PDB file of C-alpha atoms in Angstrom:
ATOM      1  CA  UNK A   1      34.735 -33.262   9.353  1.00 46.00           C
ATOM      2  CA  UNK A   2      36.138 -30.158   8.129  1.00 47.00           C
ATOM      3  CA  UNK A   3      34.571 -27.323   6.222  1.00 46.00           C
ATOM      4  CA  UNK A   4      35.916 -27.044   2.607  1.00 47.00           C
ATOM      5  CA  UNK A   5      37.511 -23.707   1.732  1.00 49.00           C
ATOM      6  CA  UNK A   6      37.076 -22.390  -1.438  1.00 49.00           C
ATOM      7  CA  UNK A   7      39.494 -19.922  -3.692  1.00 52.00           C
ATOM      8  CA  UNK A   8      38.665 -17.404  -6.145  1.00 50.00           C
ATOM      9  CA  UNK A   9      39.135 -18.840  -9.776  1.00 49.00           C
ATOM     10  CA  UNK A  10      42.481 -17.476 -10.961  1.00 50.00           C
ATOM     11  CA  UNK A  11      42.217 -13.875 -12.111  1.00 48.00           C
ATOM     12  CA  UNK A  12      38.861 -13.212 -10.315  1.00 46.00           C
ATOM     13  CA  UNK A  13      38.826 -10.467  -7.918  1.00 50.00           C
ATOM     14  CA  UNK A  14      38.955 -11.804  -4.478  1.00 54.00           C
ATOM     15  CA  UNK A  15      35.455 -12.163  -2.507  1.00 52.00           C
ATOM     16  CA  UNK A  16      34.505  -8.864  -0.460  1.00 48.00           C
ATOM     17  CA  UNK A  17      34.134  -9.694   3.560  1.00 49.00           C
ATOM     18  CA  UNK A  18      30.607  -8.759   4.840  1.00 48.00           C
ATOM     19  CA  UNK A  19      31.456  -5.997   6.767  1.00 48.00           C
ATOM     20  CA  UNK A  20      33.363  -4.516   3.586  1.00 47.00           C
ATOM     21  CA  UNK A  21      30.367  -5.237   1.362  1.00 46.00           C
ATOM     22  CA  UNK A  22      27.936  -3.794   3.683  1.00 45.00           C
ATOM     23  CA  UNK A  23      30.136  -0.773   4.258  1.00 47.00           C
ATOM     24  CA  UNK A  24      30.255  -0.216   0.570  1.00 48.00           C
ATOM     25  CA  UNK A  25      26.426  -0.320  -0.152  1.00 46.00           C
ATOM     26  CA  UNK A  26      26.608   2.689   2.848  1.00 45.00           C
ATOM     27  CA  UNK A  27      28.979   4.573   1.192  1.00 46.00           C
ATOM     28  CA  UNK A  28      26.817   4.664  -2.055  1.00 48.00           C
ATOM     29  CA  UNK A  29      24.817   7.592  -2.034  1.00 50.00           C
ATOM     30  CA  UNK A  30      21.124   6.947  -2.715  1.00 52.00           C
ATOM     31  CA  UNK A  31      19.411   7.163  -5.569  1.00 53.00           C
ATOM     32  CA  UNK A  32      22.931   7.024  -7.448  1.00 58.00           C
ATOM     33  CA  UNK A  33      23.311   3.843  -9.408  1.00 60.00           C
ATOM     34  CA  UNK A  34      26.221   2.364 -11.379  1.00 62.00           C
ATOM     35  CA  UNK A  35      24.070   0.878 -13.960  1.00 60.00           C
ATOM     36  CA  UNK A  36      21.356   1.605 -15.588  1.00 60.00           C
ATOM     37  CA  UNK A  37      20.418   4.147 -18.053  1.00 67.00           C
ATOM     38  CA  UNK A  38      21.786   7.115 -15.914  1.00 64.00           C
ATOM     39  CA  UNK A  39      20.040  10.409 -14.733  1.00 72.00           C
ATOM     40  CA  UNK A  40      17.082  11.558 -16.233  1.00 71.00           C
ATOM     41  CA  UNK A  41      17.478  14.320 -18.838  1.00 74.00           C
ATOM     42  CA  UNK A  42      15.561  17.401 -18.170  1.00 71.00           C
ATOM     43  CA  UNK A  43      12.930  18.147 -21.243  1.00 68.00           C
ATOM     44  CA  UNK A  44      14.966  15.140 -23.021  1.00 73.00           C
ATOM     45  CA  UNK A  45      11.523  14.139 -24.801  1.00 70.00           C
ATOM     46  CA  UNK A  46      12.241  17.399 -26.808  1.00 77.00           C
ATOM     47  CA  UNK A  47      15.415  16.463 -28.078  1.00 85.00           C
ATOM     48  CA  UNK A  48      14.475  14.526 -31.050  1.00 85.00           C
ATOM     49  CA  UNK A  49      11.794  16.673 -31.927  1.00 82.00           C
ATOM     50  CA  UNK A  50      13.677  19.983 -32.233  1.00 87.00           C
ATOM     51  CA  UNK A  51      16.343  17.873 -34.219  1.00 91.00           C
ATOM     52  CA  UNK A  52      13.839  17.267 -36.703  1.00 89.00           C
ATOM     53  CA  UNK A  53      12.706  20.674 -36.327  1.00 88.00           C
ATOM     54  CA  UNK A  54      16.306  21.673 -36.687  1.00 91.00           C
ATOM     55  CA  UNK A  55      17.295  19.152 -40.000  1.00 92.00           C
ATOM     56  CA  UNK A  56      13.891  20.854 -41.270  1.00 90.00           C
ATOM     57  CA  UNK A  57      14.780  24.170 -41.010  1.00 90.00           C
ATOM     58  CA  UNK A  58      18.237  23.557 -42.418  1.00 93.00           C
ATOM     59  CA  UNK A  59      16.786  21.848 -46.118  1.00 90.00           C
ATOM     60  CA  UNK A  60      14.850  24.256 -46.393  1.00 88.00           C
ATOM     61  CA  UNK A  61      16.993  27.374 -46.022  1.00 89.00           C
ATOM     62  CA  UNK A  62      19.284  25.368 -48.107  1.00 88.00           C
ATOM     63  CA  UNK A  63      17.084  24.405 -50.690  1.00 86.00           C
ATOM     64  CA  UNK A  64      17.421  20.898 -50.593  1.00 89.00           C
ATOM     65  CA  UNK A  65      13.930  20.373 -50.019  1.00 85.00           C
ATOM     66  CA  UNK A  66      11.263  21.552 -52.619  1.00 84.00           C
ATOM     67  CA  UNK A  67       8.282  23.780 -51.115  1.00 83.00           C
ATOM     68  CA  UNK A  68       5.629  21.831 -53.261  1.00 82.00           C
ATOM     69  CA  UNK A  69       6.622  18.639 -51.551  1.00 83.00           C
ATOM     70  CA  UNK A  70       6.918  20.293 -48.050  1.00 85.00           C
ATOM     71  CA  UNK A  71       6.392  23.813 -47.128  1.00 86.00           C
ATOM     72  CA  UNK A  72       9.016  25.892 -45.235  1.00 88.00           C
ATOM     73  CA  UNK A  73       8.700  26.077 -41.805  1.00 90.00           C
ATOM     74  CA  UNK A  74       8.345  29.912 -41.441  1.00 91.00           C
ATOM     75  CA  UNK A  75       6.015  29.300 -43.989  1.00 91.00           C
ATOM     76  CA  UNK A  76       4.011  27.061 -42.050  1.00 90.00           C
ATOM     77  CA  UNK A  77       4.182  29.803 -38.918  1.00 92.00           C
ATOM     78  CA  UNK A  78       2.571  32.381 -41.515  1.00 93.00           C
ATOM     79  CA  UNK A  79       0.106  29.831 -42.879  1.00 92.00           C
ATOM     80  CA  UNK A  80      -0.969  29.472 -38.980  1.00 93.00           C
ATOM     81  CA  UNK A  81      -1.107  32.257 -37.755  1.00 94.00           C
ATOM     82  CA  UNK A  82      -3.137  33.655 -41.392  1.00 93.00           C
ATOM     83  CA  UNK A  83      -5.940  30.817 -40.541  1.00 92.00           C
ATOM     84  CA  UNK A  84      -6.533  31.801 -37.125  1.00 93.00           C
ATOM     85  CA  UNK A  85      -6.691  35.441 -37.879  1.00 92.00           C
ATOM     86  CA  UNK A  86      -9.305  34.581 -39.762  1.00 90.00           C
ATOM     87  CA  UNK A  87     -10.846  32.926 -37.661  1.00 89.00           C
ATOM     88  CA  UNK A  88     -10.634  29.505 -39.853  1.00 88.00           C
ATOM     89  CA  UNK A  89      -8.608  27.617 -36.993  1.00 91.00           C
ATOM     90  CA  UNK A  90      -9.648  28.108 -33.907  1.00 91.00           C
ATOM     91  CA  UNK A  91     -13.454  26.583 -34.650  1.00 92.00           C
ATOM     92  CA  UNK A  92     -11.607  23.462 -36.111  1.00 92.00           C
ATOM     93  CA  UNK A  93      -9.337  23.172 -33.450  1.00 93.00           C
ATOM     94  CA  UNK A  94     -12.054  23.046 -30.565  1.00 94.00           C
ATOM     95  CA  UNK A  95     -13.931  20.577 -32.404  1.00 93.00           C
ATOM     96  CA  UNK A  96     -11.317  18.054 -32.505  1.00 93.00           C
ATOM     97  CA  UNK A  97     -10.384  19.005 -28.980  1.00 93.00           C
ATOM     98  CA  UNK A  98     -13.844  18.309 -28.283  1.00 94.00           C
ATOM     99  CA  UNK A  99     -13.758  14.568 -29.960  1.00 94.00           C
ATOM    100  CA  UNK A 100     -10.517  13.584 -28.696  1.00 94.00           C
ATOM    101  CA  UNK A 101     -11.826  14.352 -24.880  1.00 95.00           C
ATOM    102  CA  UNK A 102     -14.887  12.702 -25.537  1.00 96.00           C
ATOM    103  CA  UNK A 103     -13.932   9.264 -27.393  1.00 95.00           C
ATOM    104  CA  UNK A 104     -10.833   8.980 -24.805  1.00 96.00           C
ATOM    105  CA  UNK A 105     -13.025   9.620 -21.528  1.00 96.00           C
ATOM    106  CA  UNK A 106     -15.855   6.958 -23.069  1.00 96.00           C
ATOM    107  CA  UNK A 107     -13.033   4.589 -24.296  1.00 96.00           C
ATOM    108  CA  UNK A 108     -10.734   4.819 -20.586  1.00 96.00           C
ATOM    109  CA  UNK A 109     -13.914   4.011 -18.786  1.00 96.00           C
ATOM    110  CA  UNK A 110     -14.904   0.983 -20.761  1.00 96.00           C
ATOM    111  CA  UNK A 111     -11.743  -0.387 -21.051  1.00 95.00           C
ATOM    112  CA  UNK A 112     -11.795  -0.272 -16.937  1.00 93.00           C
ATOM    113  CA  UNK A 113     -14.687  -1.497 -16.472  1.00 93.00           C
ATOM    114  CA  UNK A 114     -14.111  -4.678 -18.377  1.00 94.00           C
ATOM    115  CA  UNK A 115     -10.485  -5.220 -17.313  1.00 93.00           C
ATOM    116  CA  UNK A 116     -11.713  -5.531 -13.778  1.00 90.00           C
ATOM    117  CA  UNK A 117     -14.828  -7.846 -14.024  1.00 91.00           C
ATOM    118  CA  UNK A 118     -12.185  -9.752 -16.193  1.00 91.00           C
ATOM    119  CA  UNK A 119      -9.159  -9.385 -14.549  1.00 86.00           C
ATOM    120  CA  UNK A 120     -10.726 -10.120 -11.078  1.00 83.00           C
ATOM    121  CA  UNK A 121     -13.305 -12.677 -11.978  1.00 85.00           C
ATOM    122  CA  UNK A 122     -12.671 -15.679 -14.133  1.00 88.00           C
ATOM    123  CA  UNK A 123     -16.104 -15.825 -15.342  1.00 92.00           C
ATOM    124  CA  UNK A 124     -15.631 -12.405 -16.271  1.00 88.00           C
ATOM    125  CA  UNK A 125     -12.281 -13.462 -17.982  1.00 89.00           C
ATOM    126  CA  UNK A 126     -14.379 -15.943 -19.650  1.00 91.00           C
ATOM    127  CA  UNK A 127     -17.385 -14.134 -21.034  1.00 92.00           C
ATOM    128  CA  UNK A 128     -15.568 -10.242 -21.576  1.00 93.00           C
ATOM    129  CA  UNK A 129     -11.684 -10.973 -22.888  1.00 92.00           C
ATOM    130  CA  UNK A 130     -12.889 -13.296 -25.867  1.00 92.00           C
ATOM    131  CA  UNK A 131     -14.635 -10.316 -27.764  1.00 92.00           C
ATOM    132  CA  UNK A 132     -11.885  -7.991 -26.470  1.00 93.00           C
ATOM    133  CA  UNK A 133      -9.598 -10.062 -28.303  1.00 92.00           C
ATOM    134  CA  UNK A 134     -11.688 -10.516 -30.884  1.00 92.00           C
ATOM    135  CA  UNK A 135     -12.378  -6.736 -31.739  1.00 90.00           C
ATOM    136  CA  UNK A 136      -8.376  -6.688 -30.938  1.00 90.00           C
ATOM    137  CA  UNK A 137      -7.876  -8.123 -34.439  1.00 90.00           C
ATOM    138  CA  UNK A 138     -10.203  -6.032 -36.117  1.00 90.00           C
ATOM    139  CA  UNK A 139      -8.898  -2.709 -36.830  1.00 87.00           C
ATOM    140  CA  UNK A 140     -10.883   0.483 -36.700  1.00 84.00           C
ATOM    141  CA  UNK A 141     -10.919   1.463 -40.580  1.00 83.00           C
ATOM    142  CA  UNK A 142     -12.837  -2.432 -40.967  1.00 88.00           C
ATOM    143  CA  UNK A 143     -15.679  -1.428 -38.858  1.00 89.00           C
ATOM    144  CA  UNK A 144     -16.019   2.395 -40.517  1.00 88.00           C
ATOM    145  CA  UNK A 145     -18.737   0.931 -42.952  1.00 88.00           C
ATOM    146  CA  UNK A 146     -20.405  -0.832 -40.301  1.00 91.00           C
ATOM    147  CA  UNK A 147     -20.261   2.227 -37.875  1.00 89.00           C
ATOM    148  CA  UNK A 148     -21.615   4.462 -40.549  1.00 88.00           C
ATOM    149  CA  UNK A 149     -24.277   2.825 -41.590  1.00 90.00           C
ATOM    150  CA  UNK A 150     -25.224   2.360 -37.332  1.00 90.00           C
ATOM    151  CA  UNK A 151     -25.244   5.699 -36.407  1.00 87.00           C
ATOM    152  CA  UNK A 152     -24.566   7.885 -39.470  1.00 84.00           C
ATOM    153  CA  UNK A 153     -22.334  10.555 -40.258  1.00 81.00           C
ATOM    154  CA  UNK A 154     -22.998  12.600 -36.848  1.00 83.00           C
ATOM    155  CA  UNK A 155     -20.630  13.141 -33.905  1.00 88.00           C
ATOM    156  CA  UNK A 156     -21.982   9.831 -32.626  1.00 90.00           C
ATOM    157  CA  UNK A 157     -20.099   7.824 -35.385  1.00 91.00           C
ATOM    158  CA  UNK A 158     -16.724   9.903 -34.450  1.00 91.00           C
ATOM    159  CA  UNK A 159     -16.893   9.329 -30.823  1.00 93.00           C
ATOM    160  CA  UNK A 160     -17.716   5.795 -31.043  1.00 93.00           C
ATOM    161  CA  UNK A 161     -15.157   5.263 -33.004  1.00 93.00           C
ATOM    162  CA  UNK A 162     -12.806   7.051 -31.344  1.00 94.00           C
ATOM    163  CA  UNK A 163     -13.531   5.362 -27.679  1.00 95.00           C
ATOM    164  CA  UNK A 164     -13.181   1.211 -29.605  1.00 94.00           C
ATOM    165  CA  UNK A 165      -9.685   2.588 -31.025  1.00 92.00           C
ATOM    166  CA  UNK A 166      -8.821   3.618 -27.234  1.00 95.00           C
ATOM    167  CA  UNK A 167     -10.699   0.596 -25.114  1.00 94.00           C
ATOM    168  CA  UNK A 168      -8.410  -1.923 -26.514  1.00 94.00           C
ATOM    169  CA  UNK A 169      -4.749  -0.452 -24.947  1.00 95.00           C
ATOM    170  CA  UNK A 170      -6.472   0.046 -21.568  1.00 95.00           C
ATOM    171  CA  UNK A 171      -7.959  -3.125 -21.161  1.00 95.00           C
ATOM    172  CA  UNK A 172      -4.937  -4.960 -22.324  1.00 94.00           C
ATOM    173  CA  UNK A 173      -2.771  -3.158 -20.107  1.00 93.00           C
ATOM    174  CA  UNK A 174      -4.999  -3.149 -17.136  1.00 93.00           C
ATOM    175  CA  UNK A 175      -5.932  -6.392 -17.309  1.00 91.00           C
ATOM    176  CA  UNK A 176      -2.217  -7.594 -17.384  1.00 91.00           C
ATOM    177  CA  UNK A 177      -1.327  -5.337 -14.464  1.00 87.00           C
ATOM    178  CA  UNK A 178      -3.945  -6.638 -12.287  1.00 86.00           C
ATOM    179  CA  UNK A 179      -3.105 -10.435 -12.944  1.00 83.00           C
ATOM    180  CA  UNK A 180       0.804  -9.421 -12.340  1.00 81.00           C
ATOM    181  CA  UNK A 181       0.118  -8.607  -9.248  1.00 78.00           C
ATOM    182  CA  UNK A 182       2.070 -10.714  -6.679  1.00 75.00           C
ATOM    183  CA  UNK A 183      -0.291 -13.460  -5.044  1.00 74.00           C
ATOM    184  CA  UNK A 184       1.151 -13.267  -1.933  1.00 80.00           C
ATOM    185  CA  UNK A 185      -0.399  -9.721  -1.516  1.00 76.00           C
ATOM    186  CA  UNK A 186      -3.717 -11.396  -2.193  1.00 76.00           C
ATOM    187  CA  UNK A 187      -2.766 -13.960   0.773  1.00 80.00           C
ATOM    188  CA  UNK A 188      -1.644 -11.101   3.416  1.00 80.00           C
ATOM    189  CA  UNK A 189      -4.660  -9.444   2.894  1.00 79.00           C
ATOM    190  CA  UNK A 190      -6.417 -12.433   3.661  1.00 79.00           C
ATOM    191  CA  UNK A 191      -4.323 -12.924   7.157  1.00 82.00           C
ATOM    192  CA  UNK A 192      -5.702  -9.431   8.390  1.00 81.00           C
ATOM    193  CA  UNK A 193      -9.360 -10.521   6.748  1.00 79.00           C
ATOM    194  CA  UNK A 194      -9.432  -7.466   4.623  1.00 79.00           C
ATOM    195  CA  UNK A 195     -12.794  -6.878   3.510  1.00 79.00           C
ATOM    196  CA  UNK A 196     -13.503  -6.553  -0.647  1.00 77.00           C
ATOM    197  CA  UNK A 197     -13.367  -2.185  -0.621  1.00 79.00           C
ATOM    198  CA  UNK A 198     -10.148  -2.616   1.214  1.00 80.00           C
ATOM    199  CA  UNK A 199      -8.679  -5.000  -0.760  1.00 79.00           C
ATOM    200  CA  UNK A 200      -8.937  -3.487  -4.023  1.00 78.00           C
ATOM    201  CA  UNK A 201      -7.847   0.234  -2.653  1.00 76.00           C
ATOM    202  CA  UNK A 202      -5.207  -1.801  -0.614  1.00 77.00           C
ATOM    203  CA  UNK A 203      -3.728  -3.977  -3.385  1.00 80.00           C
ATOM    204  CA  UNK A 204      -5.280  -4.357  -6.319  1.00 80.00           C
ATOM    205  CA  UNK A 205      -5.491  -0.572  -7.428  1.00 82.00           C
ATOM    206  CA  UNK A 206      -1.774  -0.321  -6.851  1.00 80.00           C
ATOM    207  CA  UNK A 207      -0.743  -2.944  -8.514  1.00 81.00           C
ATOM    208  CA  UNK A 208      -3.011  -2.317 -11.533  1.00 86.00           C
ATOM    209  CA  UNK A 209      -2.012   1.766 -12.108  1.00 88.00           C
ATOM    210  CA  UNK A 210       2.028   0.545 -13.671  1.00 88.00           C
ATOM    211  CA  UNK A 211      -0.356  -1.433 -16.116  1.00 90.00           C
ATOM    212  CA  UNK A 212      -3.186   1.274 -16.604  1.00 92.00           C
ATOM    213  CA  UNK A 213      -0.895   4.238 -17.166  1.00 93.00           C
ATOM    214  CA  UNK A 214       1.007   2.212 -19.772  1.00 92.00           C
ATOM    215  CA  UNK A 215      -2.488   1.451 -22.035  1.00 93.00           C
ATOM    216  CA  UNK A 216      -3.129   5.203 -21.285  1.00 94.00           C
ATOM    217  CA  UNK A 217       0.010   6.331 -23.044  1.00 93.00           C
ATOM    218  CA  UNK A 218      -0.971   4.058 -26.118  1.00 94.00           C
ATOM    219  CA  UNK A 219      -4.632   4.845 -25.670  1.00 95.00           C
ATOM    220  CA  UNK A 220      -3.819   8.487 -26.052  1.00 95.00           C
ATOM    221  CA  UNK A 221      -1.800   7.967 -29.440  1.00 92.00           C
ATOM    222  CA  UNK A 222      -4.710   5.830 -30.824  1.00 92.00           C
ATOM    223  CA  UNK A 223      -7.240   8.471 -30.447  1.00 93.00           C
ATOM    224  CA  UNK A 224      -5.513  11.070 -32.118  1.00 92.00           C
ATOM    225  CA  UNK A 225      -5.193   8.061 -35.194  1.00 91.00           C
ATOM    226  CA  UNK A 226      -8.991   7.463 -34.832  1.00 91.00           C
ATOM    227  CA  UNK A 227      -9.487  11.098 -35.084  1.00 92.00           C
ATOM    228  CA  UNK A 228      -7.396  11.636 -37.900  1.00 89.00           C
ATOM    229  CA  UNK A 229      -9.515   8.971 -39.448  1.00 88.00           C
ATOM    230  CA  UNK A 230     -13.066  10.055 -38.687  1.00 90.00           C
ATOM    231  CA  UNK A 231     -12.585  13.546 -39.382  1.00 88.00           C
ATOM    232  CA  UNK A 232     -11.924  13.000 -42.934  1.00 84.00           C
ATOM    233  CA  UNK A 233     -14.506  10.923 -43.431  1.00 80.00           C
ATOM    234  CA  UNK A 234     -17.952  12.780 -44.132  1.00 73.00           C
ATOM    235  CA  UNK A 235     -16.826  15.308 -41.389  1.00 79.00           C
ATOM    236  CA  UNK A 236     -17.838  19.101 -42.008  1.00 83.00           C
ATOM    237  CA  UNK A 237     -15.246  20.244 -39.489  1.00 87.00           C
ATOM    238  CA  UNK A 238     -12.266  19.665 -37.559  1.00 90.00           C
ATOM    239  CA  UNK A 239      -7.961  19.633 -38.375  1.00 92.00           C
ATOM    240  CA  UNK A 240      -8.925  16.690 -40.638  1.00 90.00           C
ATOM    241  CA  UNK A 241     -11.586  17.949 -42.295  1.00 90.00           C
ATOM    242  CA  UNK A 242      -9.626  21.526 -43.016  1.00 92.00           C
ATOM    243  CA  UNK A 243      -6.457  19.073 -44.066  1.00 91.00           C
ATOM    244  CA  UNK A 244      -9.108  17.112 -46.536  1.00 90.00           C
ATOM    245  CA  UNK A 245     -10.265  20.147 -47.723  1.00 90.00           C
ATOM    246  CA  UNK A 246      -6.358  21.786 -48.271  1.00 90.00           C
ATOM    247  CA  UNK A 247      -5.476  18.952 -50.280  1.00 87.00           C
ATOM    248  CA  UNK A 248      -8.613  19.025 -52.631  1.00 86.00           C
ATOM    249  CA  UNK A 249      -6.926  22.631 -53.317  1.00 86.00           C
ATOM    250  CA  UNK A 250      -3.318  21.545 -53.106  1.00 83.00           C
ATOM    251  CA  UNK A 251      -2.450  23.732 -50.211  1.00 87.00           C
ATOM    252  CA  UNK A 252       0.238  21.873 -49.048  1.00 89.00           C
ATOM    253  CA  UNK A 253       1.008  24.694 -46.403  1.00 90.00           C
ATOM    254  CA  UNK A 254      -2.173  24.063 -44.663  1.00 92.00           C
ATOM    255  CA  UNK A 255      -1.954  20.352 -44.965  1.00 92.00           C
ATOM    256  CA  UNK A 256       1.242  20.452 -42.994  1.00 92.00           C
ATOM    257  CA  UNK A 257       0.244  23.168 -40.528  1.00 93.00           C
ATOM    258  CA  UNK A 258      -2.712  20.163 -39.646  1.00 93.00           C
ATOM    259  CA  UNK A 259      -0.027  17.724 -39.730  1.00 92.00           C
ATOM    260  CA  UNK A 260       2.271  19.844 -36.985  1.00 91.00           C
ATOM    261  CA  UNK A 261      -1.026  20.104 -34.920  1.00 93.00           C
ATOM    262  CA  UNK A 262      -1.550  16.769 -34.568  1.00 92.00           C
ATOM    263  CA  UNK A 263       1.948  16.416 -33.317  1.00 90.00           C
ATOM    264  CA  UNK A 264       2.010  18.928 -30.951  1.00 90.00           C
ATOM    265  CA  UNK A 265      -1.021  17.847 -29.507  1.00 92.00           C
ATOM    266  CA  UNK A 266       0.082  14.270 -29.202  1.00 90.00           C
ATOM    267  CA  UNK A 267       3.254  15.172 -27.822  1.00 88.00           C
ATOM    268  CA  UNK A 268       1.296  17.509 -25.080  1.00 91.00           C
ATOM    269  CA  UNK A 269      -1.374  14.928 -24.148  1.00 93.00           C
ATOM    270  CA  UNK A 270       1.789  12.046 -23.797  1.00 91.00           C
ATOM    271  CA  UNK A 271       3.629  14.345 -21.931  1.00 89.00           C
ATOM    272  CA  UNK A 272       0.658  14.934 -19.195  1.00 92.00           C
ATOM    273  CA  UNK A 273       0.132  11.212 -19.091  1.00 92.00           C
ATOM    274  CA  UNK A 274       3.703  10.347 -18.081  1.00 90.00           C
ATOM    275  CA  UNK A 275       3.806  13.493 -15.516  1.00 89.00           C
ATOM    276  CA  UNK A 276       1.003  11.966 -14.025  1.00 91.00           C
ATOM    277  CA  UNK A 277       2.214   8.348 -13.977  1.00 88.00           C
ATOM    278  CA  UNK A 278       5.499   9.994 -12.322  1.00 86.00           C
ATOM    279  CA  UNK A 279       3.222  12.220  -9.734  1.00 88.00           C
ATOM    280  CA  UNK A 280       1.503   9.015  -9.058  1.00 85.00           C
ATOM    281  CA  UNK A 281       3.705   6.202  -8.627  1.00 81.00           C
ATOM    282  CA  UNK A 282       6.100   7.998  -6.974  1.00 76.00           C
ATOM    283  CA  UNK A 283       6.639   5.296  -4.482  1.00 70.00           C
ATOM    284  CA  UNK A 284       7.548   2.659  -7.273  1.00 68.00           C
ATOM    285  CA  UNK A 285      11.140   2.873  -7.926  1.00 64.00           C
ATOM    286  CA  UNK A 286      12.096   2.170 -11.390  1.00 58.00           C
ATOM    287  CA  UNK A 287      15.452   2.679 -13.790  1.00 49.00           C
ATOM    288  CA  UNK A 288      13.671   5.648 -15.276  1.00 56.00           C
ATOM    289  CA  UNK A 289      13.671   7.562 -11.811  1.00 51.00           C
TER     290      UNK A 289
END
């Protein structure tokens, strides 16, 4: 019985020998692939920012845009730099510092907490992700009344709110990385009769961090929303509060200097998550390296 020998289809390039095809993967150097999205661009993240900045700059010099829609953004330095001369900014500024830190670090550590009892357990699946999901649906401005009525119109209401806005992301994507992770990990460990501390530093925490660091980039951008949110309700300080207070007076420059800090900020606290996640899982090889 003789083997059957098979030919290219017409016009297909012919099949590569093995010692060709090994010798070509050699001859690639590392790292350097031939698809893909290509190299990394240094500070890309800024380019369509300062484009913006840049289209900005150029409507208003020109004219096209009117400065009782939206200020000039030399105006808007001036307007800055005028409110923390006087010392109007800086207070404001700390204060939503302050409530951004303190709803994320409360809202990061629940949403941990219950991803693991549910992601490992399925009891835990079955008593924790239902309300998850359930508050999931529900978005923050629904449960303001609620909230205020609770625990009144001091910081506790802001925090609070802030840390349900940011719980959701980081369970969701927690929870997903830790049931992505392969099951055959879960099997080697038990050939070499890991014990529980080992296992989770050994596999699960690994596997989870792709999932956690992606609900911590979304769980950043939802508690600057919340904070937008609570600070212009009933707040007596804070960006939102000054922005609330702008517009009461039609001070459209100071209204957009608030709006520009909660960019900036956003963009700075993103940034720091993804250097992180890069510092972190530099082991995990990925398109974007």
């Amino acid at each position: 019985m003789t083997a059957v020998e098979t030919k290219p289809a017409r016009g297909a390039p012919p099949p590569l020998k093995h010692d060709e095809a090994a010798s070509g993967r050699a001859s690639r150097p590392r790292g350097k692939r031939r698809l893909g999205p290509g190299k990394s661009i240094p500070l890309g993240y800024l380019i369509g920012p300062l484009l913006l900045l840049g289209v900005w700059i150029w409507g208003s010099a020109q004219g096209w845009i009117d400065p009782r829609i939206l200020t000039a953004p030399w105006t808007v330095v001036e307007t800055a730099w005028d409110l923390w001369e006087s010392g109007r900014l800086g207070p404001d500024l700390l204060v939503s510092a302050r409530r951004f830190a303190l709803g994320l670090t409360f809202g990061v550590l629940a949403g941990l907490v219950l991803a693991i009892v549910s992601g490992l357990s399925r009891w835990g699946e079955a008593v924790v992700d239902g309300p998850v999901q359930i508050k999931r649906s529900i978005p923050n401005l629904a449960l303001l009344p609620l909230l205020l009525l609770w625990f009144g119109i001091d910081e506790r209401m802001k925090i609070i709110t802030i840390a349900l806005g940011v719980l959701i992301p980081i369970y969701i994507h927690t929870h997903n990385g830790l049931r992505s992770i392969d099951g055959r990990y879960a099997e080697l460990a038990e050939t070499l009769r890991l014990n529980h501390a080992a296992f989770l530093g050994r596999v699960v925490l690994p596997g989870a961090l792709p999932g956690f660091f992606l609900g911590m980039r979304f769980a950043v951008t939802s508690s600057w929303l919340s904070l937008v949110v609570v600070e212009q309700v009933n707040a007596t300080s804070g960006i939102g509060y000054m922005m609330l207070l702008a517009g009461t007076y039609g001070q459209t420059d100071i209204i957009i200097v608030g709006l520009v800090l909660y960019a900036l900020l956003g963009l700075v606290s993103d940034t720091v998550v993804r250097i992180v996640q890069r510092r972190v899982l530099s082991w995990r090889r990925t398109l974007e390296d």
